[in-house]
Short mmCIF file of C-alpha atoms and ligand atoms in Angstrom, two decimals:
data_model
loop_
_atom_site.label_atom_id
_atom_site.label_comp_id
_atom_site.label_asym_id
_atom_site.label_seq_id
_atom_site.Cartn_x
_atom_site.Cartn_y
_atom_site.Cartn_z
CA MET Q 1 -62.99 -43.25 43.43
CA PHE Q 2 -63.89 -45.45 40.48
CA ASP Q 3 -65.52 -48.71 41.12
CA TRP Q 4 -64.12 -50.49 38.05
CA ARG Q 5 -64.63 -54.26 38.00
CA TRP Q 6 -62.34 -56.21 35.74
CA ASP Q 7 -64.22 -59.49 36.04
CA PHE Q 8 -67.39 -57.75 34.87
CA THR Q 9 -65.46 -56.06 32.09
CA ILE Q 10 -64.19 -59.41 30.82
CA GLU Q 11 -67.63 -60.91 31.14
CA ILE Q 12 -69.34 -58.31 28.94
CA LEU Q 13 -66.52 -57.97 26.41
CA PRO Q 14 -67.65 -60.83 24.09
CA ARG Q 15 -71.15 -59.41 23.91
CA LEU Q 16 -69.85 -55.95 23.06
CA LEU Q 17 -67.44 -57.29 20.47
CA GLU Q 18 -70.27 -59.16 18.83
CA ALA Q 19 -72.28 -55.96 18.70
CA THR Q 20 -69.24 -54.23 17.23
CA GLY Q 21 -69.65 -56.54 14.26
CA ASN Q 22 -73.16 -55.19 13.79
CA THR Q 23 -71.91 -51.62 14.09
CA LEU Q 24 -69.37 -52.27 11.36
CA ILE Q 25 -71.99 -53.91 9.16
CA ALA Q 26 -74.35 -50.97 9.71
CA ALA Q 27 -71.65 -48.43 8.90
CA GLY Q 28 -70.42 -50.40 5.90
CA LEU Q 29 -73.83 -51.09 4.45
CA GLY Q 30 -75.04 -47.55 5.08
CA TYR Q 31 -71.91 -46.19 3.45
CA LEU Q 32 -72.32 -48.38 0.38
CA ILE Q 33 -75.90 -47.17 -0.04
CA ALA Q 34 -74.70 -43.59 0.42
CA LEU Q 35 -71.91 -44.02 -2.15
CA VAL Q 36 -74.31 -45.26 -4.83
CA LEU Q 37 -77.21 -42.93 -4.04
CA GLY Q 38 -74.87 -39.98 -3.60
CA LEU Q 39 -73.54 -40.49 -7.11
CA VAL Q 40 -77.09 -40.76 -8.45
CA PHE Q 41 -78.01 -37.50 -6.67
CA ALA Q 42 -74.93 -35.74 -8.02
CA LEU Q 43 -75.51 -36.91 -11.59
CA ALA Q 44 -79.23 -36.08 -11.41
CA GLN Q 45 -78.28 -32.49 -10.70
CA ARG Q 46 -76.25 -32.37 -13.90
CA THR Q 47 -79.06 -33.42 -16.21
CA PRO Q 48 -80.85 -30.80 -18.29
CA TYR Q 49 -84.19 -31.67 -16.65
CA ARG Q 50 -84.93 -28.60 -14.55
CA LEU Q 51 -87.65 -30.19 -12.44
CA LEU Q 52 -85.54 -33.22 -11.53
CA THR Q 53 -82.55 -31.05 -10.70
CA PHE Q 54 -84.71 -28.83 -8.52
CA ALA Q 55 -86.37 -31.75 -6.70
CA VAL Q 56 -83.05 -33.46 -5.96
CA ARG Q 57 -81.41 -30.20 -4.90
CA GLU Q 58 -84.22 -29.39 -2.46
CA SER Q 59 -84.38 -32.92 -1.04
CA ILE Q 60 -80.66 -32.83 -0.33
CA GLU Q 61 -81.06 -29.45 1.33
CA PHE Q 62 -83.93 -30.81 3.42
CA ILE Q 63 -82.04 -33.90 4.55
CA ARG Q 64 -78.98 -31.88 5.41
CA SER Q 65 -81.00 -29.42 7.50
CA THR Q 66 -82.74 -31.96 9.72
CA PRO Q 67 -81.22 -34.25 12.39
CA LEU Q 68 -80.32 -37.81 11.47
CA VAL Q 69 -82.02 -39.23 14.54
CA LEU Q 70 -85.28 -37.64 13.45
CA GLN Q 71 -84.94 -39.18 9.99
CA ILE Q 72 -84.33 -42.60 11.53
CA PHE Q 73 -87.45 -42.24 13.68
CA PHE Q 74 -89.42 -40.97 10.76
CA VAL Q 75 -88.67 -43.87 8.43
CA PHE Q 76 -89.33 -46.44 11.15
CA TYR Q 77 -92.42 -45.03 12.88
CA VAL Q 78 -94.13 -42.97 10.18
CA GLY Q 79 -93.71 -45.58 7.44
CA PRO Q 80 -96.33 -47.95 8.96
CA GLN Q 81 -98.93 -45.15 8.88
CA PHE Q 82 -98.72 -45.40 5.11
CA GLY Q 83 -98.75 -49.17 5.19
CA ILE Q 84 -94.97 -49.47 4.82
CA ARG Q 85 -93.71 -51.69 7.62
CA LEU Q 86 -89.95 -52.03 7.73
CA SER Q 87 -87.63 -53.83 10.13
CA PRO Q 88 -85.32 -51.71 12.32
CA TRP Q 89 -82.37 -52.71 10.18
CA THR Q 90 -84.06 -51.84 6.90
CA SER Q 91 -85.39 -48.51 8.16
CA GLY Q 92 -82.05 -47.71 9.72
CA MET Q 93 -80.10 -48.44 6.55
CA ILE Q 94 -82.52 -46.40 4.44
CA ALA Q 95 -82.34 -43.43 6.80
CA ILE Q 96 -78.60 -43.38 7.38
CA GLY Q 97 -77.89 -44.25 3.72
CA LEU Q 98 -80.06 -41.39 2.49
CA HIS Q 99 -78.62 -39.00 5.05
CA TYR Q 100 -75.05 -39.67 4.07
CA ALA Q 101 -75.94 -39.85 0.36
CA SER Q 102 -76.98 -36.22 0.53
CA TYR Q 103 -73.60 -35.30 2.02
CA LEU Q 104 -71.63 -37.51 -0.34
CA SER Q 105 -73.49 -36.09 -3.34
CA GLU Q 106 -71.95 -32.73 -2.48
CA VAL Q 107 -68.52 -34.35 -2.37
CA TYR Q 108 -69.15 -35.94 -5.76
CA ARG Q 109 -70.36 -32.61 -7.06
CA ALA Q 110 -67.24 -30.79 -5.91
CA GLY Q 111 -65.16 -33.58 -7.46
CA LEU Q 112 -66.91 -33.36 -10.81
CA ASP Q 113 -66.69 -29.57 -10.76
CA SER Q 114 -62.97 -29.78 -10.09
CA VAL Q 115 -62.36 -31.34 -13.50
CA PRO Q 116 -61.55 -28.50 -15.91
CA LYS Q 117 -64.09 -27.63 -18.59
CA GLY Q 118 -61.44 -28.27 -21.22
CA GLN Q 119 -61.46 -31.98 -20.36
CA TRP Q 120 -65.17 -32.23 -21.16
CA GLU Q 121 -64.66 -30.29 -24.37
CA ALA Q 122 -61.81 -32.54 -25.44
CA CYS Q 123 -64.13 -35.52 -24.91
CA THR Q 124 -66.87 -33.91 -26.99
CA ALA Q 125 -64.42 -33.01 -29.74
CA LEU Q 126 -63.24 -36.64 -29.80
CA ASN Q 127 -66.85 -37.79 -29.86
CA LEU Q 128 -66.49 -39.92 -26.71
CA SER Q 129 -69.85 -41.05 -25.36
CA VAL Q 130 -71.20 -39.43 -22.20
CA ARG Q 131 -70.75 -42.70 -20.35
CA ARG Q 132 -67.17 -43.10 -21.45
CA THR Q 133 -66.45 -39.45 -20.67
CA TYR Q 134 -67.54 -39.98 -17.08
CA THR Q 135 -66.05 -43.39 -16.43
CA LYS Q 136 -62.74 -43.04 -18.20
CA ILE Q 137 -61.94 -39.34 -18.15
CA VAL Q 138 -63.85 -37.33 -15.56
CA ILE Q 139 -64.31 -39.66 -12.58
CA PRO Q 140 -60.65 -40.80 -12.45
CA GLN Q 141 -59.60 -37.16 -12.33
CA ALA Q 142 -62.18 -36.35 -9.65
CA ILE Q 143 -60.96 -39.10 -7.31
CA PRO Q 144 -58.11 -37.18 -5.63
CA THR Q 145 -60.53 -34.35 -4.85
CA VAL Q 146 -63.20 -36.58 -3.34
CA ILE Q 147 -61.09 -39.00 -1.25
CA PRO Q 148 -60.66 -36.71 1.82
CA GLY Q 149 -64.41 -36.00 1.93
CA PHE Q 150 -65.24 -39.65 1.43
CA GLY Q 151 -62.86 -40.57 4.25
CA ASN Q 152 -64.34 -38.03 6.66
CA TYR Q 153 -67.86 -39.23 6.02
CA LEU Q 154 -66.84 -42.86 6.38
CA VAL Q 155 -65.61 -42.10 9.89
CA GLY Q 156 -68.69 -39.91 10.36
CA ILE Q 157 -71.19 -42.62 9.50
CA PHE Q 158 -69.37 -45.03 11.81
CA LYS Q 159 -69.66 -42.58 14.69
CA ASP Q 160 -73.35 -41.97 13.92
CA THR Q 161 -74.38 -45.64 14.09
CA PRO Q 162 -75.33 -45.37 17.82
CA MET Q 163 -78.36 -43.36 16.68
CA LEU Q 164 -79.72 -46.54 15.15
CA SER Q 165 -80.22 -47.84 18.67
CA VAL Q 166 -83.28 -45.58 19.05
CA ILE Q 167 -85.25 -47.93 16.80
CA GLY Q 168 -83.71 -51.06 18.27
CA VAL Q 169 -80.88 -51.93 15.90
CA THR Q 170 -78.63 -54.10 18.06
CA GLU Q 171 -75.35 -52.33 17.46
CA LEU Q 172 -72.65 -51.50 19.99
CA PHE Q 173 -74.39 -48.65 21.79
CA HIS Q 174 -77.61 -50.64 21.98
CA ALA Q 175 -75.74 -53.57 23.53
CA ALA Q 176 -74.13 -51.31 26.14
CA THR Q 177 -77.49 -49.80 27.03
CA SER Q 178 -79.00 -53.27 27.43
CA ILE Q 179 -76.14 -54.38 29.66
CA GLY Q 180 -76.65 -51.26 31.75
CA ALA Q 181 -80.36 -51.91 32.06
CA GLU Q 182 -79.80 -55.53 33.07
CA THR Q 183 -76.93 -55.03 35.54
CA TYR Q 184 -77.23 -51.40 36.63
CA ARG Q 185 -73.58 -51.02 35.79
CA PHE Q 186 -72.81 -48.33 33.22
CA LEU Q 187 -69.18 -47.44 33.75
CA GLU Q 188 -67.64 -50.51 32.15
CA PRO Q 189 -69.95 -50.97 29.16
CA PHE Q 190 -69.84 -47.33 28.08
CA THR Q 191 -66.12 -46.97 28.66
CA LEU Q 192 -65.60 -50.03 26.51
CA VAL Q 193 -67.86 -48.60 23.80
CA GLY Q 194 -65.74 -45.46 23.74
CA ALA Q 195 -62.53 -47.46 23.62
CA ILE Q 196 -63.80 -49.63 20.78
CA PHE Q 197 -64.88 -46.61 18.75
CA LEU Q 198 -61.49 -45.02 19.30
CA ALA Q 199 -59.65 -48.21 18.43
CA ILE Q 200 -61.42 -48.32 15.08
CA SER Q 201 -61.64 -44.62 14.17
CA LEU Q 202 -58.01 -43.70 14.69
CA PRO Q 203 -56.41 -46.40 12.53
CA ALA Q 204 -59.17 -45.92 9.94
CA ALA Q 205 -58.40 -42.21 9.65
CA MET Q 206 -54.73 -43.04 9.24
CA LEU Q 207 -55.42 -45.66 6.58
CA ILE Q 208 -57.58 -43.19 4.68
CA ARG Q 209 -54.74 -40.67 4.62
CA ARG Q 210 -52.36 -43.33 3.36
CA PHE Q 211 -54.86 -44.34 0.70
CA GLU Q 212 -55.23 -40.72 -0.39
CA ASP Q 213 -51.48 -40.34 -0.80
CA TRP Q 214 -51.32 -43.60 -2.68
CA ILE Q 215 -54.07 -42.54 -5.10
CA ARG Q 216 -52.44 -39.18 -5.65
CA ALA Q 217 -49.07 -40.77 -6.22
CA SER Q 218 -50.50 -43.25 -8.70
CA LEU Q 219 -52.04 -40.33 -10.60
CA GLY Q 220 -48.68 -38.58 -10.62
CA MET Q 221 -49.66 -35.92 -8.05
CA THR Q 222 -47.79 -34.70 -4.97
CA LYS Q 223 -48.36 -36.10 -1.51
CA LEU Q 224 -50.51 -34.14 0.90
CA HIS Q 225 -49.34 -35.78 4.10
CA ALA Q 226 -45.74 -36.00 5.16
CA LYS Q 227 -44.77 -39.31 6.70
CA ASP Q 228 -44.29 -38.72 10.37
CA MET C 1 -86.63 -20.77 -36.80
CA SER C 2 -88.05 -19.86 -40.17
CA ASN C 3 -85.43 -21.49 -42.29
CA GLU C 4 -87.06 -21.76 -45.69
CA SER C 5 -84.18 -19.72 -47.03
CA PHE C 6 -81.58 -22.26 -45.92
CA PRO C 7 -80.98 -25.12 -48.37
CA LEU C 8 -81.39 -28.71 -47.11
CA LYS C 9 -77.98 -29.49 -48.52
CA LEU C 10 -75.41 -27.80 -50.69
CA GLU C 11 -75.19 -29.10 -54.24
CA GLY C 12 -73.50 -28.18 -57.46
CA GLY C 13 -69.97 -28.05 -58.72
CA ASP C 14 -68.27 -26.13 -55.98
CA VAL C 15 -69.52 -27.30 -52.62
CA PRO C 16 -67.41 -25.80 -49.81
CA MET C 17 -66.03 -28.05 -47.08
CA VAL C 18 -67.36 -25.63 -44.48
CA ARG C 19 -70.07 -23.01 -44.80
CA PHE C 20 -71.33 -20.67 -42.13
CA ASP C 21 -74.63 -19.33 -43.43
CA ARG C 22 -75.83 -16.26 -41.50
CA VAL C 23 -74.72 -17.75 -38.18
CA THR C 24 -75.50 -15.82 -35.02
CA LYS C 25 -74.37 -16.71 -31.52
CA GLN C 26 -75.34 -14.76 -28.46
CA TYR C 27 -74.44 -14.97 -24.79
CA GLY C 28 -77.23 -13.15 -23.05
CA ASP C 29 -77.27 -9.68 -24.56
CA LEU C 30 -73.86 -10.07 -26.11
CA THR C 31 -73.85 -10.95 -29.81
CA VAL C 32 -70.61 -12.83 -30.34
CA LEU C 33 -71.19 -13.94 -33.93
CA ASP C 34 -73.32 -11.58 -35.93
CA SER C 35 -74.95 -13.21 -38.95
CA LEU C 36 -71.60 -14.60 -40.01
CA ASP C 37 -71.00 -15.92 -43.52
CA LEU C 38 -67.84 -17.92 -44.14
CA ASP C 39 -66.93 -20.51 -46.77
CA VAL C 40 -63.85 -22.70 -46.58
CA LYS C 41 -62.88 -24.81 -49.58
CA ALA C 42 -61.64 -28.37 -49.29
CA ASN C 43 -57.92 -28.46 -48.43
CA GLU C 44 -57.86 -24.74 -47.87
CA MET C 45 -55.89 -23.28 -44.97
CA VAL C 46 -57.68 -20.30 -43.49
CA ALA C 47 -56.06 -18.14 -40.83
CA ILE C 48 -58.36 -16.26 -38.49
CA ILE C 49 -56.98 -13.13 -36.87
CA GLY C 50 -58.52 -10.29 -34.93
CA PRO C 51 -58.63 -8.55 -31.57
CA SER C 52 -59.40 -10.44 -28.38
CA GLY C 53 -63.13 -10.97 -27.92
CA SER C 54 -63.95 -10.65 -31.62
CA GLY C 55 -65.42 -14.17 -31.78
CA LYS C 56 -62.51 -16.17 -33.23
CA THR C 57 -62.66 -18.99 -30.69
CA THR C 58 -66.43 -19.03 -30.92
CA VAL C 59 -66.28 -19.75 -34.66
CA LEU C 60 -64.24 -22.88 -34.01
CA ARG C 61 -66.35 -23.97 -31.02
CA MET C 62 -69.56 -23.71 -33.04
CA LEU C 63 -68.05 -25.67 -35.92
CA MET C 64 -66.83 -28.35 -33.52
CA GLY C 65 -70.35 -28.56 -32.13
CA LEU C 66 -69.29 -27.75 -28.57
CA GLU C 67 -72.23 -25.38 -28.24
CA LEU C 68 -75.45 -24.55 -30.05
CA ILE C 69 -75.76 -21.61 -32.39
CA ASP C 70 -78.77 -19.30 -32.12
CA GLU C 71 -79.47 -18.58 -35.77
CA GLY C 72 -78.26 -19.68 -39.17
CA VAL C 73 -76.92 -23.01 -40.36
CA ILE C 74 -73.43 -24.48 -40.50
CA TYR C 75 -72.78 -26.92 -43.36
CA VAL C 76 -69.95 -29.42 -43.45
CA ASP C 77 -69.10 -31.06 -46.75
CA GLY C 78 -72.45 -29.98 -48.15
CA GLN C 79 -74.51 -31.46 -45.30
CA PRO C 80 -76.09 -29.33 -42.61
CA MET C 81 -74.31 -29.93 -39.30
CA THR C 82 -76.15 -27.80 -36.77
CA HIS C 83 -79.43 -28.94 -38.29
CA MET C 84 -80.83 -32.02 -39.95
CA GLU C 85 -83.55 -32.67 -42.45
CA LYS C 86 -86.92 -33.78 -41.20
CA ASN C 87 -89.98 -33.91 -43.47
CA GLY C 88 -88.31 -31.63 -45.99
CA ARG C 89 -87.40 -28.99 -43.40
CA LEU C 90 -84.33 -28.24 -41.36
CA VAL C 91 -84.67 -28.85 -37.63
CA ARG C 92 -82.06 -28.68 -34.90
CA ALA C 93 -79.63 -31.60 -35.09
CA GLY C 94 -80.16 -34.40 -32.58
CA GLN C 95 -77.26 -35.75 -30.51
CA LYS C 96 -76.77 -38.78 -32.71
CA TYR C 97 -76.73 -36.80 -35.92
CA LEU C 98 -74.41 -34.20 -34.39
CA ARG C 99 -71.99 -36.91 -33.30
CA ARG C 100 -71.88 -38.31 -36.81
CA MET C 101 -71.19 -34.88 -38.28
CA ARG C 102 -68.56 -34.10 -35.64
CA SER C 103 -66.57 -37.15 -36.66
CA SER C 104 -65.14 -35.32 -39.66
CA ILE C 105 -63.73 -32.52 -37.51
CA GLY C 106 -60.80 -32.44 -35.11
CA MET C 107 -59.84 -29.64 -32.76
CA VAL C 108 -56.67 -28.61 -30.98
CA PHE C 109 -57.07 -26.33 -27.98
CA GLN C 110 -55.00 -23.48 -26.61
CA GLN C 111 -54.62 -25.31 -23.28
CA PHE C 112 -53.93 -28.72 -24.91
CA ASN C 113 -56.59 -30.48 -22.78
CA LEU C 114 -54.70 -33.76 -22.79
CA PHE C 115 -56.01 -36.39 -20.38
CA PRO C 116 -53.52 -36.09 -17.51
CA HIS C 117 -53.99 -39.64 -16.23
CA MET C 118 -53.16 -41.23 -19.57
CA THR C 119 -49.84 -41.55 -21.37
CA ALA C 120 -49.27 -39.87 -24.72
CA LEU C 121 -50.09 -43.13 -26.47
CA GLN C 122 -53.22 -43.77 -24.40
CA ASN C 123 -54.39 -40.22 -25.11
CA CYS C 124 -54.18 -40.97 -28.83
CA MET C 125 -55.70 -44.46 -28.65
CA GLU C 126 -58.72 -43.75 -26.46
CA ALA C 127 -61.13 -42.34 -29.04
CA PRO C 128 -60.14 -44.54 -32.00
CA VAL C 129 -60.84 -47.62 -29.86
CA GLN C 130 -63.97 -46.33 -28.16
CA VAL C 131 -65.56 -44.29 -30.92
CA LEU C 132 -64.30 -45.76 -34.17
CA GLY C 133 -64.22 -49.30 -32.83
CA LEU C 134 -60.64 -50.00 -33.88
CA SER C 135 -58.90 -52.95 -32.26
CA ARG C 136 -56.27 -51.97 -29.72
CA LYS C 137 -53.59 -53.17 -32.11
CA GLU C 138 -54.87 -51.05 -34.99
CA ALA C 139 -55.31 -48.02 -32.74
CA ARG C 140 -51.82 -48.46 -31.37
CA GLU C 141 -50.28 -48.65 -34.82
CA ARG C 142 -52.19 -45.61 -36.00
CA SER C 143 -51.29 -43.63 -32.87
CA LEU C 144 -47.62 -44.53 -33.07
CA GLU C 145 -47.52 -43.43 -36.67
CA LEU C 146 -49.01 -40.08 -35.72
CA LEU C 147 -46.74 -39.64 -32.70
CA LYS C 148 -43.90 -40.23 -35.13
CA LEU C 149 -45.35 -37.60 -37.45
CA VAL C 150 -45.23 -35.04 -34.62
CA GLY C 151 -41.78 -36.30 -33.59
CA LEU C 152 -42.75 -37.83 -30.27
CA ASP C 153 -42.78 -41.59 -30.79
CA ASP C 154 -40.01 -41.84 -28.18
CA LYS C 155 -42.29 -40.17 -25.61
CA MET C 156 -45.29 -42.44 -26.12
CA ASP C 157 -45.22 -43.82 -22.56
CA GLN C 158 -44.88 -40.45 -20.84
CA TYR C 159 -47.69 -38.78 -18.93
CA PRO C 160 -48.52 -35.22 -20.01
CA ALA C 161 -47.08 -33.75 -16.79
CA ARG C 162 -43.69 -35.07 -17.86
CA LEU C 163 -43.83 -33.36 -21.25
CA SER C 164 -43.02 -29.76 -22.14
CA GLY C 165 -45.83 -27.50 -23.36
CA GLY C 166 -44.71 -27.86 -26.96
CA GLN C 167 -44.60 -31.63 -26.65
CA GLN C 168 -48.04 -31.72 -25.04
CA GLN C 169 -49.47 -29.66 -27.86
CA ARG C 170 -47.92 -32.00 -30.43
CA VAL C 171 -49.50 -34.98 -28.66
CA ALA C 172 -52.82 -33.12 -28.77
CA ILE C 173 -52.42 -32.69 -32.52
CA ALA C 174 -51.65 -36.40 -32.92
CA ARG C 175 -54.67 -37.27 -30.78
CA ALA C 176 -57.00 -35.20 -32.98
CA LEU C 177 -55.49 -36.66 -36.17
CA ALA C 178 -56.01 -40.20 -34.90
CA MET C 179 -59.72 -39.76 -35.62
CA ARG C 180 -58.87 -39.11 -39.30
CA PRO C 181 -60.77 -35.82 -39.54
CA LYS C 182 -61.23 -34.01 -42.83
CA ILE C 183 -61.15 -30.65 -41.08
CA MET C 184 -58.72 -29.55 -38.38
CA LEU C 185 -59.32 -26.60 -36.09
CA PHE C 186 -56.46 -24.91 -34.25
CA ASP C 187 -57.29 -22.35 -31.57
CA GLU C 188 -54.21 -20.28 -30.75
CA VAL C 189 -52.31 -23.50 -30.25
CA THR C 190 -49.02 -21.73 -29.59
CA SER C 191 -50.10 -18.91 -27.30
CA ALA C 192 -49.67 -20.92 -24.08
CA LEU C 193 -46.14 -21.85 -25.12
CA ASP C 194 -42.78 -20.27 -24.39
CA PRO C 195 -41.55 -18.33 -27.44
CA GLU C 196 -38.58 -20.62 -28.04
CA ILE C 197 -40.73 -23.73 -28.47
CA VAL C 198 -43.45 -22.22 -30.64
CA GLY C 199 -41.50 -23.36 -33.69
CA GLU C 200 -41.80 -27.07 -32.96
CA VAL C 201 -45.59 -26.81 -33.08
CA THR C 202 -45.82 -24.57 -36.12
CA GLN C 203 -43.48 -26.95 -37.93
CA VAL C 204 -45.92 -29.79 -37.35
CA ILE C 205 -48.79 -27.72 -38.67
CA ARG C 206 -46.75 -26.78 -41.70
CA LYS C 207 -45.98 -30.43 -42.34
CA LEU C 208 -49.66 -31.31 -42.13
CA HIS C 209 -50.46 -28.55 -44.56
CA ASP C 210 -47.77 -29.61 -47.04
CA GLU C 211 -48.09 -33.37 -46.90
CA HIS C 212 -51.70 -34.15 -46.03
CA SER C 213 -54.97 -33.17 -47.58
CA LEU C 214 -56.76 -31.43 -44.75
CA THR C 215 -59.00 -28.43 -44.51
CA MET C 216 -57.73 -26.21 -41.74
CA LEU C 217 -59.02 -23.26 -39.78
CA MET C 218 -56.39 -21.69 -37.60
CA VAL C 219 -56.91 -18.92 -35.09
CA THR C 220 -53.54 -17.32 -34.48
CA HIS C 221 -51.71 -14.31 -33.13
CA GLN C 222 -48.59 -15.15 -35.08
CA MET C 223 -48.90 -12.92 -38.09
CA GLY C 224 -45.68 -14.17 -39.67
CA PHE C 225 -46.87 -17.77 -39.53
CA ALA C 226 -50.33 -16.86 -40.81
CA ARG C 227 -48.82 -15.02 -43.71
CA ASP C 228 -46.46 -17.85 -44.50
CA ILE C 229 -48.77 -20.76 -44.44
CA SER C 230 -52.36 -19.73 -45.08
CA ASP C 231 -54.23 -19.54 -48.36
CA ARG C 232 -56.53 -16.91 -46.99
CA VAL C 233 -56.67 -14.65 -43.94
CA CYS C 234 -59.91 -13.52 -42.28
CA PHE C 235 -59.85 -10.52 -40.00
CA PHE C 236 -62.59 -10.71 -37.37
CA TYR C 237 -64.07 -7.68 -35.74
CA GLU C 238 -67.08 -7.73 -33.42
CA GLY C 239 -68.40 -11.09 -34.57
CA LYS C 240 -68.06 -10.44 -38.27
CA ILE C 241 -65.41 -10.78 -40.91
CA ALA C 242 -64.35 -7.19 -41.42
CA GLU C 243 -61.91 -8.08 -44.18
CA GLN C 244 -60.53 -11.18 -45.87
CA GLY C 245 -58.12 -11.92 -48.64
CA SER C 246 -54.83 -13.50 -49.58
CA PRO C 247 -52.09 -13.02 -46.98
CA GLU C 248 -50.23 -10.62 -49.27
CA GLN C 249 -53.28 -8.48 -49.89
CA LEU C 250 -54.43 -8.38 -46.29
CA PHE C 251 -51.06 -7.85 -44.64
CA ASP C 252 -49.53 -5.51 -47.24
CA ASN C 253 -52.56 -3.61 -48.41
CA PRO C 254 -55.33 -3.78 -45.84
CA ARG C 255 -58.40 -2.01 -47.22
CA ASN C 256 -60.25 -1.79 -43.96
CA GLU C 257 -59.13 0.83 -41.51
CA ARG C 258 -59.65 -1.54 -38.55
CA THR C 259 -57.46 -4.19 -40.14
CA ALA C 260 -54.71 -1.66 -40.60
CA MET C 261 -55.00 -0.48 -37.01
CA PHE C 262 -55.00 -4.02 -35.66
CA LEU C 263 -51.99 -5.03 -37.74
CA SER C 264 -49.94 -2.01 -36.78
CA ALA C 265 -50.76 -2.57 -33.10
CA VAL C 266 -49.80 -6.26 -33.27
CA LEU C 267 -46.64 -5.68 -35.28
CA GLU C 268 -45.58 -2.92 -32.91
CA ALA C 269 -46.06 -5.21 -29.93
CA ASP C 270 -43.77 -7.82 -31.52
N1 LIG M 301 -69.57 -19.13 -22.37
C1 LIG M 301 -69.59 -17.78 -22.52
N2 LIG M 301 -70.44 -17.04 -21.79
C2 LIG M 301 -70.48 -15.70 -21.93
N3 LIG M 301 -69.71 -15.01 -22.78
C3 LIG M 301 -68.83 -15.69 -23.53
C4 LIG M 301 -68.73 -17.11 -23.44
N4 LIG M 301 -67.77 -17.52 -24.31
C5 LIG M 301 -67.30 -16.41 -24.92
N5 LIG M 301 -67.94 -15.30 -24.45
C6 LIG M 301 -67.70 -13.93 -24.90
O1 LIG M 301 -67.80 -13.90 -26.28
C7 LIG M 301 -66.87 -12.97 -26.84
C8 LIG M 301 -66.06 -13.65 -27.91
O2 LIG M 301 -65.29 -14.66 -27.34
P1 LIG M 301 -64.19 -15.47 -28.15
O3 LIG M 301 -64.82 -16.11 -29.34
O4 LIG M 301 -63.55 -16.38 -27.17
O5 LIG M 301 -63.21 -14.33 -28.60
P2 LIG M 301 -61.74 -14.45 -29.19
O6 LIG M 301 -61.38 -15.88 -29.32
O7 LIG M 301 -61.80 -13.72 -30.50
O8 LIG M 301 -60.86 -13.72 -28.23
C9 LIG M 301 -66.04 -12.46 -25.69
O9 LIG M 301 -66.55 -11.19 -25.34
C10 LIG M 301 -66.30 -13.45 -24.59
O10 LIG M 301 -66.23 -12.83 -23.33
MG1 LIG M 302 -59.88 -17.01 -28.35
#
């Protein structure tokens, strides 16, 4: 029933693996941007400046309520209308970084909120600076709360990288599409893409769980996941 | 705020260590402190008692500068704390000024509020190193001395989760003392503890009172302890001091009907 050709499979494998490198770079870079921006968004919402808080809150809401693929298109195609011309990679990283930043900011927010009020008050009573309060007292305690969310979105951003192909970022999905267009064979390239995604996602999810347990253990907390 | 009637600083022979001058604090429509006046002399131990919700915790929180007051001025050691002088007038204290004023006050909380990811010793060392700029060696020596004072030098490397409630509270006391405050605030520091370990914490407070010159404000439900240790007892009712006096006077001969009712209710419950 299937017309699976192994010679063709082996022939296209190097090209797909090379594109996998780009997928990993896109996911990694996008995630780094999201980690930093997400923290900025979360902290901005905790400042006493009403207007800033409101603007950030609404922007996050807006980004979360519209599709990622639209945002990618928007940054790439609408930018030039305002004289901002960006490469596919730059636009893609901005769009996916912003998108995930708005999700991660909620994870940060939940993490910061999970630290009891008494911890902040103890810091104030001891006269610790705001900076020190965050870096030494609050953020370390928020880490166990945020790790699962961070892990989910790391896998999420990885799985969303194919959307970057719509503006021509040469990641895995883009490579498979090109192979299909050149050879009129779709079965092998897309099956391989699926297999590669699976081969990365599954171990990553497992590593994240391990990491979570390790963090919790090193903070003297109980394990969430039984070893099985 | 029209504060012409509040002095820029307290001067003269008998400046109190703490003065609440017509201090009001509101949460929405609820007036929690109602034009409160309270003076505490240097090295005085004042016990604060009263029904739940009468504003006892709020008094300490305002003095610690954890929140802003709505009206009035709090003075510490003669200087305004909630306000500062600007062009011959009192204006609301800025963050920097407030931090400087806070440095003479330490607070111990009902729920301990130790940093759970730091050992007992690290809990004590953090602020002296970061805020006072002590070297790690100096901070360590100072912290060890204080952990010894509260009887926990052998537990210095334990995380709070490994300590009993009484031990955690003693670490919290050592941590506050490590900043060398002139004034110590205790907010029901024994009410989260099992009855049989209350004594180990009250003993530490007693020792501080007997051997160190500190001004102390202590909110407590332990009438026996308040009577034993304090120089003066203030009975709070609806955001005001309904009655105050020496422990003997207040506990044996309450003049205010509400004090009498409160005391008989509390003593009955014991
Ligand atoms: N952050 C707050 N927001 C609203 N109401 C508060 C807040 N803090 C305290 N209150 C209210 O103020 C009153 C006095 O509180 P508190 O000083 O804690 O009383 P006490 O320590 O004497 O039991 C209570 O009615 C309490 O509910
Ligand atoms: Mg209270």
